[in-house]
Coordinates of C-alpha atoms in Angstrom, one line a residue:
M1 CA 28.2 99.1 -26.5
M2 CA 28.1 98.1 -30.2
P3 CA 26.9 94.7 -31.2
F4 CA 30.0 91.9 -31.3
I5 CA 28.1 90.3 -34.4
D6 CA 25.4 92.8 -36.4
L7 CA 22.6 90.2 -36.6
A8 CA 20.0 92.9 -36.6
T9 CA 21.3 94.6 -39.9
Q10 CA 21.0 91.2 -41.8
R11 CA 17.5 90.7 -40.3
A12 CA 16.3 93.9 -41.4
R13 CA 17.8 93.2 -45.1
L14 CA 15.9 89.6 -45.4
Q15 CA 12.6 90.5 -43.2
D16 CA 10.4 90.8 -46.2
K17 CA 11.5 87.1 -47.2
L18 CA 11.7 85.3 -43.9
D19 CA 8.5 86.5 -43.4
T20 CA 7.2 85.2 -46.4
I21 CA 9.2 81.7 -46.1
I22 CA 8.3 81.2 -42.5
S23 CA 4.8 81.7 -43.1
K24 CA 4.7 79.2 -46.0
I25 CA 6.7 76.5 -44.3
V26 CA 3.9 77.1 -41.3
A27 CA 1.1 76.9 -43.5
E28 CA 2.1 73.7 -44.9
G29 CA 3.1 72.4 -41.9
R30 CA 6.1 69.7 -43.1
Y31 CA 8.1 71.1 -40.0
V32 CA 10.9 68.2 -40.0
L33 CA 12.6 67.4 -43.7
G34 CA 10.3 69.4 -45.4
P35 CA 11.3 70.3 -49.1
E36 CA 13.2 73.2 -48.2
V37 CA 15.6 70.6 -46.6
T38 CA 16.0 69.1 -49.5
E39 CA 16.3 72.3 -51.5
L40 CA 18.8 73.7 -49.1
E41 CA 21.0 70.8 -49.2
Q42 CA 21.3 70.9 -53.0
R43 CA 22.5 74.2 -52.8
L44 CA 24.8 73.6 -50.1
A45 CA 26.7 70.9 -52.5
E46 CA 26.8 73.8 -55.2
F47 CA 28.3 76.1 -53.3
G48 CA 31.0 73.8 -51.6
Q49 CA 31.8 72.4 -54.7
A50 CA 31.0 68.8 -53.8
D51 CA 28.4 66.3 -54.4
H52 CA 26.5 65.7 -51.7
A53 CA 25.2 67.6 -48.8
L54 CA 23.2 66.0 -45.9
T55 CA 21.9 68.8 -43.0
C56 CA 21.9 67.7 -39.6
A57 CA 20.8 68.7 -36.2
N58 CA 23.6 70.7 -35.1
G59 CA 27.7 71.1 -35.7
T60 CA 28.5 68.8 -33.4
D61 CA 26.4 65.9 -34.9
A62 CA 28.0 66.6 -38.4
L63 CA 31.1 65.9 -36.9
A64 CA 30.1 62.7 -35.0
L65 CA 28.1 61.2 -38.2
P66 CA 31.3 60.6 -40.2
L67 CA 32.8 58.9 -37.3
M68 CA 29.9 56.6 -37.1
A69 CA 29.7 55.7 -40.6
W70 CA 33.6 54.8 -40.5
E71 CA 32.6 52.7 -37.3
L72 CA 35.4 54.3 -35.1
Q73 CA 36.2 52.3 -31.4
K74 CA 38.3 51.6 -28.8
G75 CA 41.9 52.2 -30.2
D76 CA 41.7 53.9 -32.9
A77 CA 43.4 57.4 -32.6
V78 CA 42.0 60.7 -34.5
F79 CA 44.4 63.9 -34.9
V80 CA 42.8 67.1 -33.7
P81 CA 44.0 70.5 -32.9
S82 CA 43.6 71.5 -29.2
F83 CA 43.0 75.4 -30.2
T84 CA 39.4 75.1 -31.1
F85 CA 35.9 74.9 -29.8
A86 CA 35.3 71.6 -27.6
S87 CA 33.2 70.2 -30.4
T88 CA 36.1 68.7 -32.3
A89 CA 37.5 66.6 -29.9
E90 CA 34.7 65.9 -27.7
V91 CA 32.8 63.6 -30.5
V92 CA 36.2 61.4 -30.7
P93 CA 35.6 60.1 -27.1
L94 CA 32.2 59.8 -27.3
Q95 CA 32.5 56.9 -30.1
G96 CA 35.2 55.4 -27.9
A97 CA 38.1 56.6 -29.8
T98 CA 41.0 58.6 -28.8
P99 CA 42.0 62.0 -29.3
V100 CA 45.4 62.8 -30.2
F101 CA 46.0 66.5 -29.7
V102 CA 48.3 68.4 -32.6
D103 CA 49.9 71.9 -32.3
I104 CA 48.8 74.9 -34.8
D105 CA 50.7 77.1 -36.7
P106 CA 51.6 80.4 -35.4
D107 CA 50.4 82.5 -38.2
T108 CA 46.9 81.1 -39.1
Y109 CA 46.1 79.4 -35.8
C110 CA 45.1 76.2 -38.1
M111 CA 46.6 72.7 -37.5
C112 CA 50.3 72.2 -38.0
P113 CA 51.1 70.0 -40.6
K114 CA 54.5 69.2 -39.3
S115 CA 53.1 68.6 -35.6
L116 CA 50.7 66.1 -37.3
A117 CA 52.9 64.1 -39.1
A118 CA 55.1 63.9 -36.0
A119 CA 52.0 62.8 -34.1
I120 CA 51.0 60.2 -36.5
E121 CA 54.5 58.8 -36.2
W122 CA 55.0 58.8 -32.6
T123 CA 51.4 57.2 -32.1
K124 CA 52.4 54.5 -34.8
T125 CA 55.8 53.9 -33.1
Q126 CA 55.1 54.5 -29.4
T127 CA 51.8 53.4 -28.6
D128 CA 49.2 51.0 -29.3
L129 CA 46.4 52.9 -31.1
K130 CA 45.8 53.3 -34.6
P131 CA 45.7 55.8 -36.6
R132 CA 42.6 56.1 -38.6
V133 CA 41.1 60.1 -39.1
V134 CA 42.8 63.5 -38.8
I135 CA 40.4 66.6 -38.2
A136 CA 41.2 70.0 -39.2
V137 CA 39.7 72.9 -38.5
D138 CA 39.1 76.2 -40.5
L139 CA 39.7 78.2 -37.3
F140 CA 37.9 81.9 -37.1
G141 CA 37.1 81.2 -40.9
Q142 CA 40.1 80.6 -42.9
P143 CA 41.3 77.4 -44.8
A144 CA 43.5 74.7 -42.9
D145 CA 46.4 73.9 -45.0
Y146 CA 44.5 71.0 -46.7
P147 CA 47.5 70.4 -49.8
A148 CA 50.0 69.5 -47.1
I149 CA 47.7 67.8 -44.7
S150 CA 45.6 65.7 -47.4
E151 CA 49.3 64.2 -48.5
I152 CA 49.9 63.3 -45.0
C153 CA 46.8 61.6 -44.7
K154 CA 46.8 59.8 -47.9
A155 CA 50.5 58.8 -47.4
E156 CA 48.9 57.2 -43.9
G157 CA 45.7 56.0 -45.2
L158 CA 43.6 58.5 -43.0
K159 CA 40.3 60.0 -43.9
L160 CA 40.0 63.9 -43.3
I161 CA 37.5 65.6 -41.7
A162 CA 37.3 69.8 -42.4
D163 CA 35.7 71.0 -39.6
S164 CA 34.5 74.0 -41.7
A165 CA 32.1 75.1 -38.2
Q166 CA 33.2 78.5 -38.6
G167 CA 34.6 78.4 -42.2
F168 CA 32.2 77.5 -44.7
G169 CA 32.6 79.1 -48.0
C170 CA 36.4 79.5 -46.9
T171 CA 38.4 78.6 -50.2
L172 CA 41.8 77.9 -51.3
N173 CA 43.6 78.6 -54.3
G174 CA 40.0 78.8 -55.5
K175 CA 38.6 75.5 -54.3
H176 CA 36.7 74.9 -51.0
P177 CA 37.6 72.1 -48.4
A178 CA 35.6 69.4 -50.0
A179 CA 38.2 69.5 -52.9
W180 CA 40.7 67.7 -50.5
A181 CA 38.6 66.4 -47.5
D182 CA 36.6 63.0 -47.4
I183 CA 33.7 65.3 -45.5
T184 CA 33.6 68.6 -44.8
T185 CA 31.0 69.6 -41.7
I186 CA 29.2 73.1 -40.9
S187 CA 27.9 74.2 -38.3
F188 CA 24.6 77.0 -38.2
Y189 CA 24.4 78.1 -35.0
P190 CA 23.5 81.7 -35.0
A191 CA 27.1 83.5 -34.5
K192 CA 28.6 81.5 -37.7
P193 CA 29.2 83.4 -41.1
L194 CA 26.3 81.4 -42.3
G195 CA 23.9 81.4 -39.5
C196 CA 20.1 80.0 -38.6
Y197 CA 18.0 81.0 -35.7
G198 CA 18.5 78.0 -33.7
D199 CA 20.8 75.0 -33.7
G200 CA 21.7 73.2 -37.3
G201 CA 24.5 71.4 -39.0
A202 CA 25.3 69.8 -42.3
V203 CA 28.0 67.6 -44.3
V204 CA 29.1 67.9 -47.6
M205 CA 31.1 65.5 -49.6
R206 CA 31.9 63.8 -53.1
D207 CA 31.2 60.2 -52.0
A208 CA 27.7 58.7 -52.7
E209 CA 28.3 55.5 -50.5
L210 CA 29.3 57.6 -47.5
A211 CA 26.0 60.3 -47.8
G212 CA 23.9 56.9 -48.0
L213 CA 25.6 55.5 -44.7
I214 CA 24.7 59.5 -42.8
R215 CA 21.4 59.7 -44.3
S216 CA 20.3 56.7 -42.5
L217 CA 22.6 57.4 -39.3
R218 CA 21.2 61.0 -38.9
N219 CA 17.6 59.4 -38.7
H220 CA 17.7 56.7 -36.2
G221 CA 19.4 54.4 -38.7
E222 CA 16.4 53.9 -40.8
G223 CA 16.8 52.4 -44.2
E224 CA 14.6 52.4 -47.3
A225 CA 11.5 51.3 -45.8
R226 CA 9.8 53.8 -42.4
Y227 CA 10.6 52.1 -39.2
A228 CA 12.7 49.7 -40.9
Y229 CA 16.2 50.1 -39.2
E230 CA 19.3 48.8 -40.7
R231 CA 21.6 50.0 -38.2
I232 CA 22.1 52.2 -35.0
G233 CA 21.6 56.2 -35.8
L234 CA 20.7 59.2 -34.3
N235 CA 17.7 61.7 -34.4
S236 CA 19.9 64.5 -36.0
R237 CA 17.8 65.9 -38.8
L238 CA 17.2 69.6 -39.8
D239 CA 14.1 71.5 -38.8
T240 CA 12.4 73.1 -42.0
L241 CA 12.0 76.7 -40.4
Q242 CA 15.7 76.8 -40.2
A243 CA 16.2 75.2 -43.7
G244 CA 14.1 78.3 -45.1
I245 CA 16.0 80.7 -43.2
L246 CA 19.2 79.6 -44.2
L247 CA 18.2 79.4 -47.8
A248 CA 17.3 83.2 -47.5
K249 CA 20.5 83.7 -45.8
L250 CA 22.7 81.9 -48.8
E251 CA 21.1 84.2 -51.2
I252 CA 23.4 87.1 -49.9
F253 CA 26.1 84.9 -48.4
E254 CA 28.9 85.7 -50.6
E255 CA 27.8 89.2 -51.4
E256 CA 28.6 89.1 -47.1
I257 CA 31.6 87.1 -47.7
V258 CA 33.0 90.1 -49.9
G259 CA 31.8 92.3 -46.8
R260 CA 33.8 90.6 -44.1
N261 CA 36.9 90.6 -46.3
A262 CA 36.8 94.1 -46.7
A263 CA 36.2 95.1 -43.0
A264 CA 39.1 92.7 -42.1
D265 CA 41.4 94.7 -44.7
A266 CA 40.5 97.7 -43.1
Y267 CA 41.1 96.3 -39.9
A268 CA 44.6 95.4 -40.8
E269 CA 45.4 98.7 -42.4
G270 CA 43.8 100.6 -39.4
F271 CA 45.8 99.0 -36.6
G272 CA 48.1 96.2 -37.9
D273 CA 51.3 98.7 -37.1
V274 CA 50.4 98.4 -33.3
V275 CA 49.2 94.7 -33.0
K276 CA 49.4 91.3 -34.2
T277 CA 47.1 91.1 -37.0
P278 CA 45.8 87.7 -38.7
T279 CA 47.8 86.1 -41.4
V280 CA 45.6 84.0 -44.3
I281 CA 47.1 81.1 -45.6
D282 CA 48.6 82.0 -49.2
G283 CA 46.0 81.5 -51.9
G284 CA 43.3 81.7 -49.2
V285 CA 40.4 83.2 -48.9
S286 CA 38.7 83.6 -45.3
V287 CA 35.0 84.0 -43.9
W288 CA 36.2 86.0 -41.0
A289 CA 33.7 83.9 -38.6
Q290 CA 36.4 86.1 -36.3
Y291 CA 38.7 88.9 -36.4
T292 CA 41.9 87.4 -33.9
I293 CA 44.7 89.5 -32.8
E294 CA 47.5 89.2 -30.3
V295 CA 48.1 92.0 -27.3
D296 CA 50.3 91.8 -24.8
D297 CA 48.3 92.8 -21.5
R298 CA 45.3 91.3 -22.8
E299 CA 43.0 91.9 -20.0
G300 CA 44.0 95.6 -19.7
F301 CA 43.4 95.9 -23.5
R302 CA 39.9 94.2 -23.2
A303 CA 39.0 96.4 -20.1
K304 CA 40.2 99.6 -22.1
L305 CA 38.3 98.5 -25.0
A306 CA 35.3 97.9 -23.0
E307 CA 35.4 101.6 -21.9
A308 CA 35.3 102.6 -24.9
G309 CA 32.2 100.9 -26.0
V310 CA 34.0 97.9 -28.1
P311 CA 33.0 94.6 -27.2
T312 CA 35.7 91.8 -27.3
A313 CA 36.0 87.6 -27.0
I314 CA 38.3 85.1 -26.6
Y315 CA 38.6 82.1 -28.6
Y316 CA 39.8 80.1 -26.7
P317 CA 41.3 80.8 -23.4
I318 CA 42.0 77.4 -22.2
P319 CA 43.2 74.8 -25.0
I320 CA 41.3 71.3 -24.9
H321 CA 44.1 69.1 -24.0
L322 CA 44.4 71.4 -20.6
Q323 CA 40.7 71.0 -19.7
A324 CA 40.2 68.0 -16.9
P325 CA 38.1 65.9 -19.6
Y326 CA 41.0 65.4 -21.9
A327 CA 44.3 65.9 -19.5
G328 CA 44.9 62.5 -20.0
F329 CA 44.8 61.9 -24.0
P330 CA 48.0 62.2 -25.8
V331 CA 49.7 64.9 -27.4
A332 CA 51.8 65.5 -30.4
P333 CA 55.9 65.3 -29.5
G334 CA 57.2 68.1 -28.0
G335 CA 53.8 69.4 -26.9
L336 CA 51.5 72.1 -28.0
P337 CA 53.7 75.2 -27.2
V338 CA 52.2 77.5 -29.9
T339 CA 48.6 76.5 -28.7
E340 CA 49.7 77.3 -25.2
A341 CA 51.0 80.5 -26.3
A342 CA 48.4 82.1 -28.6
A343 CA 45.6 81.2 -26.0
H344 CA 47.0 83.7 -23.2
R345 CA 47.1 86.7 -26.0
V346 CA 44.4 85.9 -28.5
V347 CA 41.4 88.4 -28.4
S348 CA 38.6 88.9 -31.0
L349 CA 36.8 92.0 -32.4
P350 CA 33.3 92.8 -33.7
M351 CA 33.4 91.1 -37.2
D352 CA 30.3 90.4 -39.4
G353 CA 29.0 91.0 -43.1
Y354 CA 27.8 94.9 -42.3
L355 CA 30.8 96.1 -40.4
G356 CA 32.3 99.7 -41.4
G357 CA 32.1 103.3 -41.5
E358 CA 31.7 104.9 -37.8
R359 CA 31.6 101.4 -36.1
Q360 CA 34.5 100.0 -37.5
Q361 CA 36.5 103.0 -37.2
A362 CA 35.4 103.7 -33.8
V363 CA 37.1 99.8 -33.1
I364 CA 40.2 100.9 -34.9
S365 CA 40.4 103.8 -32.7
A366 CA 40.1 102.1 -29.6
V367 CA 42.2 99.6 -30.3
R368 CA 45.0 101.9 -31.4
T369 CA 44.3 104.0 -28.0
A370 CA 44.3 101.0 -25.5
V371 CA 48.1 99.5 -26.6
A372 CA 49.5 103.4 -27.0

């Protein structure tokens, strides 16, 4: 069966650079927060059109750190989509706050601004919760509707996090999410568009004071002096080896984004007349973390593709608000009908920066055959 994500081709392309930088880091012995980490942070800030970037241990910590910096607590409400990975929601109750689940747009699968506005108004008038933060997700690699969402946040005095775990590198009207969000979070999990060879994460932002707080929080709350602690923090530092790997990958990242978009265009042309293909927001450029379509008989469709040697995945089969640990948390007025409908129909196909030629044609042929 073909790979769902072709990491081997990328690794072969970078092998000499990876061997050199890994050998250098091992020889120098600065395995945590070494000079490559500092260099990576500078490069990430520049790439993401932000003033500051700080790495951390994983994408989940990247979400938790700003909530810690803003001192969220019991009685605070954080508005999140339910059609997402668990990390987006789980960091909220871990801070003692309450997630309020919001519906998604039926075409982009990102947070619906109308559902968000309704959820905020309902929370203000019908509960004792205090609205504090919105976490919008760049789902499947494309930007959320940040102009609309940020306008709502500004009007309500709320902080805005761009959960760009799947979407770092995406843009909207030529701007990265940092142009609108108070903070953008990144995951470097290996399957992400910009992935390392283990766990890793980062945050990018414009606010120097917030950056200073997060720098302390990621390292046990340490202050200016070593072993002098100013606050309670986490152990959330990035390994230098992972930073070195990411530096090598960042050099070809823009080229890979171009490749992913070419593959997405070929998919849309190849089977867009027989299945519902993704819609990218006007002015948006996706990094295509996943290429997700909708079909009627999903299990039958997946079985036929498997017979043809084409792997598939489902992101996400059970919305977070329907999972047992989250069932008691509030949802937007009217429920989340778009989220629940999409969860039964979506299926993701192979996608990476090297998808093309016979491999992609095999996917296109399998899709067309499966729905014939």
